Short mmCIF file of C-alpha atoms in Angstrom, two decimals:
data_model
loop_
_atom_site.label_atom_id
_atom_site.label_comp_id
_atom_site.label_asym_id
_atom_site.label_seq_id
_atom_site.Cartn_x
_atom_site.Cartn_y
_atom_site.Cartn_z
CA UNK A 28 1.39 -4.31 -28.06
CA UNK A 29 -1.56 -6.62 -28.72
CA UNK A 30 -4.79 -4.89 -29.78
CA UNK A 31 -7.07 -6.20 -26.98
CA UNK A 32 -4.38 -5.24 -24.45
CA UNK A 33 -4.22 -1.74 -25.91
CA UNK A 34 -7.97 -1.24 -25.68
CA UNK A 35 -8.10 -2.57 -22.09
CA UNK A 36 -5.24 -0.31 -21.06
CA UNK A 37 -6.90 2.66 -22.74
CA UNK A 38 -10.11 1.94 -20.81
CA UNK A 39 -8.47 1.22 -17.46
CA UNK A 40 -6.36 4.39 -17.46
CA UNK A 41 -9.23 6.60 -18.63
CA UNK A 42 -11.57 5.15 -15.99
CA UNK A 43 -8.87 5.32 -13.32
CA UNK A 44 -8.03 8.94 -14.07
CA UNK A 45 -11.66 10.08 -14.23
CA UNK A 46 -12.67 8.22 -11.05
CA UNK A 47 -9.64 9.51 -9.18
CA UNK A 48 -10.22 13.11 -10.27
CA UNK A 49 -13.85 12.95 -9.06
CA UNK A 50 -12.65 11.55 -5.73
CA UNK A 51 -10.03 14.28 -5.28
CA UNK A 52 -12.70 16.92 -5.85
CA UNK A 53 -14.96 15.16 -3.32
CA UNK A 54 -12.10 14.91 -0.78
CA UNK A 55 -11.70 18.69 -0.91
CA UNK A 56 -15.46 19.25 -0.93
CA UNK A 57 -16.01 17.56 2.45
CA UNK A 58 -14.12 20.17 4.55
CA UNK A 59 -15.49 22.94 2.32
CA UNK A 60 -19.13 21.87 2.83
CA UNK A 61 -18.68 21.32 6.59
CA UNK A 62 -16.98 24.68 7.07
CA UNK A 63 -19.59 26.47 4.95
CA UNK A 64 -22.65 24.89 6.62
CA UNK A 65 -21.37 25.34 10.20
CA UNK A 66 -19.69 28.66 9.42
CA UNK A 67 -16.34 27.55 10.74
CA UNK A 68 -14.03 28.45 7.85
CA UNK A 69 -10.58 28.71 9.40
CA UNK A 70 -8.44 31.76 8.60
CA UNK A 71 -6.08 30.93 5.69
CA UNK A 72 -3.18 31.73 8.03
CA UNK A 73 -4.08 28.84 10.36
CA UNK A 74 -4.32 26.40 7.42
CA UNK A 75 -0.88 27.58 6.26
CA UNK A 76 0.62 27.50 9.76
CA UNK A 77 -0.86 24.08 10.49
CA UNK A 78 -0.12 22.76 7.06
CA UNK A 79 3.32 24.04 6.18
CA UNK A 80 5.14 21.16 7.85
CA UNK A 81 2.63 18.59 6.58
CA UNK A 82 2.81 19.87 3.00
CA UNK A 83 6.60 20.18 3.02
CA UNK A 84 7.00 16.61 4.24
CA UNK A 85 4.11 14.66 2.78
CA UNK A 86 3.72 16.15 -0.71
CA UNK A 87 7.25 15.04 -1.78
CA UNK A 88 6.77 11.70 0.04
CA UNK A 89 3.47 11.19 -1.81
CA UNK A 90 5.16 11.90 -5.15
CA UNK A 91 8.06 9.56 -4.31
CA UNK A 92 5.64 6.77 -3.31
CA UNK A 93 3.75 7.00 -6.60
CA UNK A 94 7.02 6.87 -8.57
CA UNK A 95 8.31 3.97 -6.46
CA UNK A 96 5.30 1.68 -6.29
CA UNK A 97 3.45 2.31 -9.57
CA UNK A 98 5.86 0.12 -11.60
CA UNK A 99 4.85 -2.82 -9.41
CA UNK A 100 1.17 -1.94 -9.12
CA UNK A 101 0.46 -1.45 -12.82
CA UNK A 102 -2.99 -0.07 -13.58
CA UNK A 103 -4.18 -0.98 -10.07
CA UNK A 104 -2.26 2.16 -9.02
CA UNK A 105 -5.38 4.36 -9.24
CA UNK A 106 -7.38 2.29 -6.79
CA UNK A 107 -4.33 1.64 -4.62
CA UNK A 108 -3.52 5.31 -4.13
CA UNK A 109 -7.14 6.40 -3.73
CA UNK A 110 -7.83 3.84 -1.02
CA UNK A 111 -4.47 4.27 0.75
CA UNK A 112 -2.76 1.82 3.09
CA UNK A 113 -0.32 1.09 0.28
CA UNK A 114 2.60 -0.48 2.12
CA UNK A 115 0.75 -2.42 4.78
CA UNK A 116 -2.01 -3.78 2.57
CA UNK A 117 -2.24 -3.09 -1.16
CA UNK A 118 1.36 -3.73 -2.20
CA UNK A 119 1.56 -7.06 -0.29
CA UNK A 120 -1.80 -8.04 -1.84
CA UNK A 121 -0.45 -7.35 -5.33
CA UNK A 122 2.79 -9.26 -4.75
CA UNK A 123 0.92 -12.18 -3.19
CA UNK A 124 -1.64 -12.29 -6.02
CA UNK A 125 1.06 -12.34 -8.70
CA UNK A 126 2.89 -15.10 -6.81
CA UNK A 127 -0.22 -17.26 -6.55
CA UNK A 128 -1.18 -16.71 -10.20
CA UNK A 129 2.43 -17.29 -11.26
CA UNK A 130 2.61 -14.04 -13.22
CA UNK A 131 5.00 -11.09 -13.13
CA UNK A 132 4.70 -7.31 -12.84
CA UNK A 133 4.57 -5.29 -16.06
CA UNK A 134 2.86 -8.05 -18.01
CA UNK A 135 -0.82 -7.90 -19.08
CA UNK A 136 -1.55 -10.88 -16.80
CA UNK A 137 0.22 -9.33 -13.82
CA UNK A 138 -1.60 -6.07 -14.40
CA UNK A 139 -5.07 -7.67 -14.51
CA UNK A 140 -4.56 -9.99 -11.53
CA UNK A 141 -3.17 -7.10 -9.42
CA UNK A 142 -6.29 -5.06 -10.11
CA UNK A 143 -8.53 -7.96 -9.03
CA UNK A 144 -6.59 -8.21 -5.75
CA UNK A 145 -6.52 -4.47 -5.03
CA UNK A 146 -10.22 -4.01 -5.83
CA UNK A 147 -11.27 -6.88 -3.58
CA UNK A 148 -8.96 -5.85 -0.79
CA UNK A 149 -10.19 -2.24 -0.95
CA UNK A 150 -13.84 -3.28 -0.72
CA UNK A 151 -13.19 -5.69 2.16
CA UNK A 152 -11.16 -3.11 4.10
CA UNK A 153 -13.94 -0.53 3.77
CA UNK A 154 -16.43 -3.12 5.06
CA UNK A 155 -14.20 -4.16 7.98
CA UNK A 156 -13.63 -0.54 9.03
CA UNK A 157 -17.41 0.04 8.81
CA UNK A 158 -17.90 -2.99 11.05
CA UNK A 159 -15.29 -1.54 13.43
CA UNK A 160 -17.33 1.68 13.54
CA UNK A 161 -20.56 -0.20 14.28
CA UNK A 162 -18.90 -2.40 16.93
CA UNK A 163 -16.87 0.44 18.48
CA UNK A 164 -18.20 -0.05 22.01
CA UNK A 165 -17.54 -3.80 22.45
CA UNK A 166 -14.41 -3.97 20.28
CA UNK A 167 -12.44 -0.93 21.42
CA UNK A 168 -11.27 -2.32 24.80
CA UNK A 169 -10.41 -5.65 23.21
CA UNK A 170 -8.35 -4.21 20.36
CA UNK A 171 -6.54 -1.68 22.50
CA UNK A 172 -4.86 -4.13 24.87
CA UNK A 173 -1.06 -3.79 25.18
CA UNK A 174 -0.32 -7.06 23.36
CA UNK A 175 -2.51 -6.22 20.37
CA UNK A 176 -1.06 -2.70 20.15
CA UNK A 177 2.47 -4.11 20.38
CA UNK A 178 1.80 -6.71 17.68
CA UNK A 179 0.42 -4.09 15.28
CA UNK A 180 3.52 -1.90 15.81
CA UNK A 181 5.58 -4.63 14.13
CA UNK A 182 3.14 -5.45 11.36
CA UNK A 183 5.41 -4.30 8.52
CA UNK A 184 8.46 -6.43 9.44
CA UNK A 185 6.07 -9.33 10.18
CA UNK A 186 4.77 -8.97 6.65
CA UNK A 187 7.86 -8.08 4.66
CA UNK A 188 10.17 -10.85 5.85
CA UNK A 189 7.94 -13.51 4.34
CA UNK A 190 6.70 -11.43 1.44
CA UNK A 191 10.05 -10.59 -0.10
CA UNK A 192 11.82 -13.84 0.70
CA UNK A 193 10.34 -15.62 -2.30
CA UNK A 194 11.37 -12.85 -4.65
CA UNK A 195 15.07 -13.24 -3.87
CA UNK A 196 14.81 -16.85 -5.03
CA UNK A 197 13.84 -17.89 -8.53
CA UNK A 198 10.61 -15.90 -8.53
CA UNK A 199 7.49 -16.61 -10.55
CA UNK A 200 6.51 -16.28 -14.17
CA UNK A 201 7.86 -17.18 -17.57
CA UNK A 202 11.50 -16.24 -16.95
CA UNK A 203 14.11 -16.82 -14.26
CA UNK A 204 16.51 -13.94 -13.58
CA UNK A 205 19.64 -15.61 -12.26
CA UNK A 206 21.80 -13.88 -9.64
CA UNK A 207 19.56 -10.79 -9.66
CA UNK A 208 20.25 -10.20 -5.94
CA UNK A 209 23.79 -9.05 -6.85
CA UNK A 210 22.24 -5.84 -8.22
CA UNK A 211 21.28 -4.68 -4.74
CA UNK A 212 24.60 -5.23 -2.95
CA UNK A 213 25.54 -1.54 -3.31
CA UNK A 214 22.05 -0.13 -2.49
CA UNK A 215 21.83 -2.39 0.60
CA UNK A 216 25.23 -1.11 1.81
CA UNK A 217 24.28 2.52 1.17
CA UNK A 218 20.88 2.24 2.89
CA UNK A 219 22.44 0.37 5.82
CA UNK A 220 25.03 3.12 6.23
CA UNK A 221 22.39 5.86 6.02
CA UNK A 222 20.19 4.01 8.54
CA UNK A 223 23.10 3.40 10.90
CA UNK A 224 24.08 7.09 10.76
CA UNK A 225 20.47 8.09 11.42
CA UNK A 226 20.18 9.96 8.08
CA UNK A 227 17.42 7.61 6.89
CA UNK A 228 14.45 6.73 9.07
CA UNK A 229 11.20 4.82 8.56
CA UNK A 230 8.61 7.05 6.90
CA UNK A 231 11.12 8.14 4.26
CA UNK A 232 11.14 4.82 2.38
CA UNK A 233 9.54 6.31 -0.74
CA UNK A 234 12.26 8.94 -1.02
CA UNK A 235 14.97 6.33 -0.39
CA UNK A 236 13.56 4.12 -3.16
CA UNK A 237 13.67 7.00 -5.65
CA UNK A 238 17.32 7.66 -4.74
CA UNK A 239 18.31 3.97 -4.80
CA UNK A 240 16.43 2.94 -7.96
CA UNK A 241 18.95 4.45 -10.43
CA UNK A 242 21.79 2.77 -8.48
CA UNK A 243 20.04 -0.62 -8.66
CA UNK A 244 19.31 -0.14 -12.37
CA UNK A 245 22.89 0.86 -13.12
CA UNK A 246 24.31 -2.06 -11.11
CA UNK A 247 21.90 -4.48 -12.80
CA UNK A 248 22.77 -3.11 -16.25
CA UNK A 249 26.51 -3.53 -15.69
CA UNK A 250 26.11 -7.02 -14.18
CA UNK A 251 23.75 -8.06 -17.00
CA UNK A 252 26.22 -6.84 -19.65
CA UNK A 253 29.05 -8.71 -17.93
CA UNK A 254 26.92 -11.87 -17.89
CA UNK A 255 26.65 -12.08 -14.10
CA UNK A 256 22.88 -11.56 -14.22
CA UNK A 257 21.29 -13.87 -16.75
CA UNK A 258 17.74 -14.45 -17.95
CA UNK A 259 16.53 -17.96 -18.69
CA UNK A 260 13.16 -19.22 -19.87
CA UNK A 261 11.55 -21.35 -17.18
CA UNK A 262 11.27 -25.02 -18.16
CA UNK B 8 -21.01 24.45 17.87
CA UNK B 9 -17.94 22.91 19.46
CA UNK B 10 -15.04 20.93 17.92
CA UNK B 11 -16.67 17.63 18.96
CA UNK B 12 -20.17 18.67 17.78
CA UNK B 13 -18.85 19.29 14.28
CA UNK B 14 -16.58 16.22 14.39
CA UNK B 15 -19.55 13.96 15.18
CA UNK B 16 -22.20 15.83 13.16
CA UNK B 17 -24.82 13.98 11.10
CA UNK B 18 -23.80 15.95 8.01
CA UNK B 19 -20.21 14.71 8.26
CA UNK B 20 -21.48 11.14 8.69
CA UNK B 21 -23.63 11.48 5.57
CA UNK B 22 -20.80 12.98 3.49
CA UNK B 23 -18.47 10.16 4.60
CA UNK B 24 -21.00 7.40 3.87
CA UNK B 25 -21.72 8.85 0.42
CA UNK B 26 -17.99 9.01 -0.32
CA UNK B 27 -17.48 5.42 0.80
CA UNK B 28 -20.31 4.21 -1.42
CA UNK B 29 -18.60 5.97 -4.34
CA UNK B 30 -15.30 4.21 -3.60
CA UNK B 31 -17.05 0.82 -3.35
CA UNK B 32 -18.69 1.45 -6.73
CA UNK B 33 -15.34 2.59 -8.21
CA UNK B 34 -13.60 -0.55 -6.91
CA UNK B 35 -16.44 -2.82 -8.05
CA UNK B 36 -16.15 -1.64 -11.66
CA UNK B 37 -12.38 -2.26 -11.53
CA UNK B 38 -13.05 -5.71 -10.05
CA UNK B 39 -15.54 -6.77 -12.71
CA UNK B 40 -13.48 -5.47 -15.63
CA UNK B 41 -10.18 -6.87 -14.41
CA UNK B 42 -11.81 -10.24 -13.70
CA UNK B 43 -13.10 -10.32 -17.29
CA UNK B 44 -9.67 -9.26 -18.51
CA UNK B 45 -8.04 -12.15 -16.60
CA UNK B 46 -10.35 -14.62 -18.34
CA UNK B 47 -9.63 -12.97 -21.70
CA UNK B 48 -5.90 -13.42 -21.09
CA UNK B 49 -6.41 -17.12 -20.48
CA UNK B 50 -5.95 -17.15 -16.71
CA UNK B 51 -8.18 -20.00 -15.57
CA UNK B 52 -11.02 -19.46 -13.11
CA UNK B 53 -9.41 -21.77 -10.55
CA UNK B 54 -6.32 -19.56 -10.37
CA UNK B 55 -8.41 -16.39 -10.12
CA UNK B 56 -10.45 -17.90 -7.26
CA UNK B 57 -7.22 -18.87 -5.49
CA UNK B 58 -6.09 -15.24 -5.75
CA UNK B 59 -9.49 -14.03 -4.54
CA UNK B 60 -9.47 -16.40 -1.54
CA UNK B 61 -5.91 -15.57 -0.55
CA UNK B 62 -6.48 -11.81 -0.96
CA UNK B 63 -9.61 -11.86 1.19
CA UNK B 64 -8.00 -13.90 3.96
CA UNK B 65 -4.82 -11.83 3.93
CA UNK B 66 -6.72 -8.51 4.00
CA UNK B 67 -8.42 -9.26 7.33
CA UNK B 68 -5.43 -8.81 9.67
CA UNK B 69 -4.08 -5.51 8.23
CA UNK B 70 -7.67 -4.21 8.16
CA UNK B 71 -8.08 -5.00 11.87
CA UNK B 72 -4.85 -3.07 12.46
CA UNK B 73 -6.44 -0.14 10.61
CA UNK B 74 -9.51 -0.43 12.88
CA UNK B 75 -7.16 -0.20 15.90
CA UNK B 76 -5.68 2.99 14.42
CA UNK B 77 -9.22 4.26 13.84
CA UNK B 78 -10.04 3.82 17.55
CA UNK B 79 -6.95 5.87 18.49
CA UNK B 80 -7.89 8.70 16.13
CA UNK B 81 -11.61 8.59 17.03
CA UNK B 82 -10.89 9.60 20.63
CA UNK B 83 -9.69 12.99 19.35
CA UNK B 84 -11.40 13.55 15.99
CA UNK B 85 -14.78 11.89 16.58
CA UNK B 86 -15.96 8.96 14.48
CA UNK B 87 -16.71 10.04 10.87
CA UNK B 88 -13.50 11.91 10.03
CA UNK B 89 -11.03 9.11 10.98
CA UNK B 90 -13.44 6.60 9.38
CA UNK B 91 -13.17 8.53 6.11
CA UNK B 92 -9.46 9.19 6.33
CA UNK B 93 -8.54 5.56 6.99
CA UNK B 94 -10.89 4.19 4.33
CA UNK B 95 -9.69 6.61 1.66
CA UNK B 96 -6.14 7.70 0.81
CA UNK B 97 -4.68 7.65 4.28
CA UNK B 98 -2.88 5.33 6.60
CA UNK B 99 -2.70 5.33 10.40
CA UNK B 100 0.91 6.54 10.43
CA UNK B 101 0.20 9.44 8.05
CA UNK B 102 -2.95 10.56 9.81
CA UNK B 103 -1.32 10.61 13.25
CA UNK B 104 1.79 12.44 12.02
CA UNK B 105 -0.18 14.92 9.93
CA UNK B 106 -2.60 15.67 12.78
CA UNK B 107 0.28 16.11 15.22
CA UNK B 108 2.18 18.44 12.88
CA UNK B 109 -0.98 20.43 12.13
CA UNK B 110 -1.70 20.81 15.87
CA UNK B 111 1.85 22.01 16.58
CA UNK B 112 1.78 24.34 13.56
CA UNK B 113 -1.34 25.96 15.00
CA UNK B 114 0.37 26.51 18.34
CA UNK B 115 -0.90 23.54 20.37
CA UNK B 116 1.55 21.26 22.13
CA UNK B 117 -0.32 18.07 21.18
CA UNK B 118 -3.35 16.76 19.31
CA UNK B 119 -5.11 16.17 22.65
CA UNK B 120 -4.64 19.80 23.72
CA UNK B 121 -5.89 20.95 20.32
CA UNK B 122 -9.09 18.91 20.78
CA UNK B 123 -9.46 20.16 24.37
CA UNK B 124 -9.42 23.77 23.15
CA UNK B 125 -12.74 22.79 21.47
CA UNK B 126 -12.49 25.40 18.69
CA UNK B 127 -14.54 24.23 15.66
CA UNK B 128 -12.43 26.38 13.32
CA UNK B 129 -9.43 24.30 14.33
CA UNK B 130 -11.30 21.16 13.25
CA UNK B 131 -11.97 22.87 9.90
CA UNK B 132 -8.28 23.73 9.51
CA UNK B 133 -7.21 20.17 10.39
CA UNK B 134 -9.64 18.73 7.81
CA UNK B 135 -8.16 20.95 5.09
CA UNK B 136 -4.54 20.28 6.09
CA UNK B 137 -5.00 16.50 6.26
CA UNK B 138 -6.85 16.45 2.94
CA UNK B 139 -4.44 18.63 0.96
CA UNK B 140 -1.30 17.10 2.49
CA UNK B 141 -1.96 13.66 1.09
CA UNK B 142 -2.77 14.73 -2.46
CA UNK B 143 0.87 15.22 -3.56
CA UNK B 144 1.14 11.81 -5.18
CA UNK B 145 -1.73 12.57 -7.55
CA UNK B 146 0.32 15.36 -9.17
CA UNK B 147 2.39 12.53 -10.65
CA UNK B 148 -0.16 9.71 -10.78
CA UNK B 149 -2.76 11.40 -12.94
CA UNK B 150 -0.52 12.68 -15.73
CA UNK B 151 2.18 9.98 -15.75
CA UNK B 152 0.80 6.63 -14.51
CA UNK B 153 -0.27 5.47 -17.96
CA UNK B 154 3.09 6.34 -19.50
CA UNK B 155 4.97 4.63 -16.67
CA UNK B 156 3.03 1.38 -16.66
CA UNK B 157 2.59 0.92 -20.41
CA UNK B 158 6.22 1.92 -21.05
CA UNK B 159 7.45 -0.78 -18.68
CA UNK B 160 5.07 -3.32 -20.19
CA UNK B 161 6.41 -2.57 -23.67
CA UNK B 162 10.02 -2.83 -22.46
CA UNK B 163 9.28 -6.23 -20.97
CA UNK B 164 7.56 -7.48 -24.10
CA UNK B 165 10.70 -7.04 -26.24
CA UNK B 166 11.64 -10.70 -26.50
CA UNK B 167 14.90 -10.06 -28.39
CA UNK B 168 16.40 -8.20 -25.47
CA UNK B 169 16.36 -9.67 -21.96
CA UNK B 170 17.27 -6.31 -20.35
CA UNK B 171 13.54 -5.44 -20.10
CA UNK B 172 13.01 -8.47 -17.84
CA UNK B 173 16.02 -7.61 -15.66
CA UNK B 174 14.95 -3.97 -15.50
CA UNK B 175 11.43 -4.76 -14.29
CA UNK B 176 12.91 -6.95 -11.51
CA UNK B 177 14.84 -3.92 -10.28
CA UNK B 178 11.75 -2.25 -8.80
CA UNK B 179 11.03 -5.08 -6.39
CA UNK B 180 14.76 -5.49 -5.67
CA UNK B 181 15.03 -1.80 -4.74
CA UNK B 182 12.10 -2.18 -2.36
CA UNK B 183 13.96 -5.01 -0.63
CA UNK B 184 17.22 -3.03 -0.61
CA UNK B 185 15.50 -0.15 1.18
CA UNK B 186 13.10 -1.92 3.55
CA UNK B 187 15.30 -4.72 4.85
CA UNK B 188 18.19 -2.58 6.18
CA UNK B 189 15.75 0.02 7.55
CA UNK B 190 13.85 -2.64 9.49
CA UNK B 191 17.01 -4.35 10.66
CA UNK B 192 18.56 -1.12 11.95
CA UNK B 193 15.27 0.25 13.33
CA UNK B 194 15.35 -1.76 16.59
CA UNK B 195 16.14 -5.36 17.66
CA UNK B 196 12.44 -6.35 17.82
CA UNK B 197 11.85 -5.15 14.27
CA UNK B 198 14.89 -7.09 13.03
CA UNK B 199 13.92 -10.25 14.95
CA UNK B 200 10.34 -10.03 13.64
CA UNK B 201 11.59 -9.62 10.06
CA UNK B 202 13.76 -12.74 10.29
CA UNK B 203 11.01 -14.69 12.09
CA UNK B 204 8.62 -13.78 9.29
CA UNK B 205 11.10 -14.94 6.64
CA UNK B 206 11.68 -18.18 8.58
CA UNK B 207 7.93 -18.86 8.96
CA UNK B 208 7.26 -18.20 5.25
CA UNK B 209 10.16 -20.45 4.26
CA UNK B 210 9.01 -23.23 6.63
CA UNK B 211 5.39 -23.06 5.44
CA UNK B 212 6.53 -23.10 1.82
CA UNK B 213 8.70 -26.14 2.56
CA UNK B 214 5.85 -27.95 4.37
CA UNK B 215 3.46 -27.23 1.48
CA UNK B 216 5.96 -28.62 -1.04
CA UNK B 217 7.22 -31.57 1.01
CA UNK B 218 3.78 -32.86 2.03
CA UNK B 219 2.05 -31.75 -1.20
CA UNK B 220 -0.33 -29.49 0.73
CA UNK B 221 -1.02 -27.24 -2.26
CA UNK B 222 -3.92 -25.47 -0.49
CA UNK B 223 -1.44 -24.17 2.09
CA UNK B 224 0.25 -21.97 -0.55
CA UNK B 225 -2.84 -19.72 -0.63
CA UNK B 226 -2.61 -19.03 3.10
CA UNK B 227 1.15 -18.58 3.53
CA UNK B 228 1.08 -14.77 3.57
CA UNK B 229 -1.84 -14.54 6.02
CA UNK B 230 -0.40 -17.20 8.34
CA UNK B 231 3.08 -15.67 8.20
CA UNK B 232 1.67 -12.26 9.13
CA UNK B 233 -0.31 -13.55 12.11
CA UNK B 234 2.43 -15.83 13.47
CA UNK B 235 5.17 -13.21 13.04
CA UNK B 236 3.00 -10.56 14.76
CA UNK B 237 2.48 -12.95 17.69
CA UNK B 238 6.24 -13.60 17.72
CA UNK B 239 6.87 -9.83 17.83
CA UNK B 240 5.11 -9.67 21.21
CA UNK B 241 7.48 -12.37 22.51
CA UNK B 242 10.49 -10.58 21.00
CA UNK B 243 9.38 -7.31 22.62
CA UNK B 244 9.25 -8.94 26.05
CA UNK B 245 12.62 -10.54 25.48
CA UNK B 246 14.58 -7.75 23.80
CA UNK B 247 13.16 -4.43 25.03
#
């Protein structure tokens, strides 16, 4: 790996880890300070009773999401996971930014441009939410009409149809991966079956990605060895 | 003090505002350094500005959707707590599900009934549960993110072997393999919206290419999102 790339990566991961650790401590400090000042510490039993379902479901989902999306996010993963809204905002921003800049994930260029996009998007979202807080009285009735609520329910399919379409084609960047879509024939069939049988539901995407990733990799490996999937330098 | 007094207390506002300022500073350092890194890598300023413009325009609609979620949560949890949760770490879906599960775990039939009980200790418990519940991902992120990302970058850099390039494509492909069937089988409106979105993106891409409207490329994602969301309202009226 190139020297300047190595030193940037060393910096970005050190800064990301330190900043994230401080934030985690702060996240836990807020309820602690509030409970201490107002003397409202809940009994541990009520935290356990209230939390057992949440912890059992969301801690594995959180782990699965990090494992699933970090390979695409690169070093922007720290800011992405600390500011949340990964699927509906940060991941599309990263994919869009790489498409516009004509770069690919897991390259130094893709990594840097993703971080620009995630950082900007995070700052703007914080400012828009703050504006929403300030304008709560006039905006609330307007944004809670049936049509607006209905439209936001389908935000993810409205986003993903267009977002992923380009990727199934030739894609961006230095190389073209020919017939790459063949690698997902089996995963698509398996996920479709699981969805049809009701085993897999929305909310469990992160877990499904972790299960399907080895199948995609194995299919791609076999198809690449057999010459079905080919890599060509873009002219 | 009641549930609502604590939920809308000045102290909580101050803690949230301080936390948000920290996140803005954290993101700003990332922004400056990654911008410099882009220039160092030879990405021209024009391309970076295109990315910046497209990112800012695209971010607006999903952020408004987050504000809508904030209004739903604020009716129960007051203003500062949902403001914090949706600006940092969380998402509307997680917050609603986590709050609902926490309420039921503590013996209330719904979040609304939990708030009605007006017990400030319950608000304390909910704050802890919602905060701890979302930290799972960091158990992996902090120790392994560097290894994961640099390992993949090294695999891709091996020019003598094209497997690295195929392998890195697999992550995006798996995302498609999971999300598309799930959205198609979720309900007819979701499926129709997904295909409408793909059709709009394809059409806009074609128009940009055919009529050499290069500027349009920067707005395709934002326009697709807005138009497909509008279409989803029509599909809902038609299919549900």
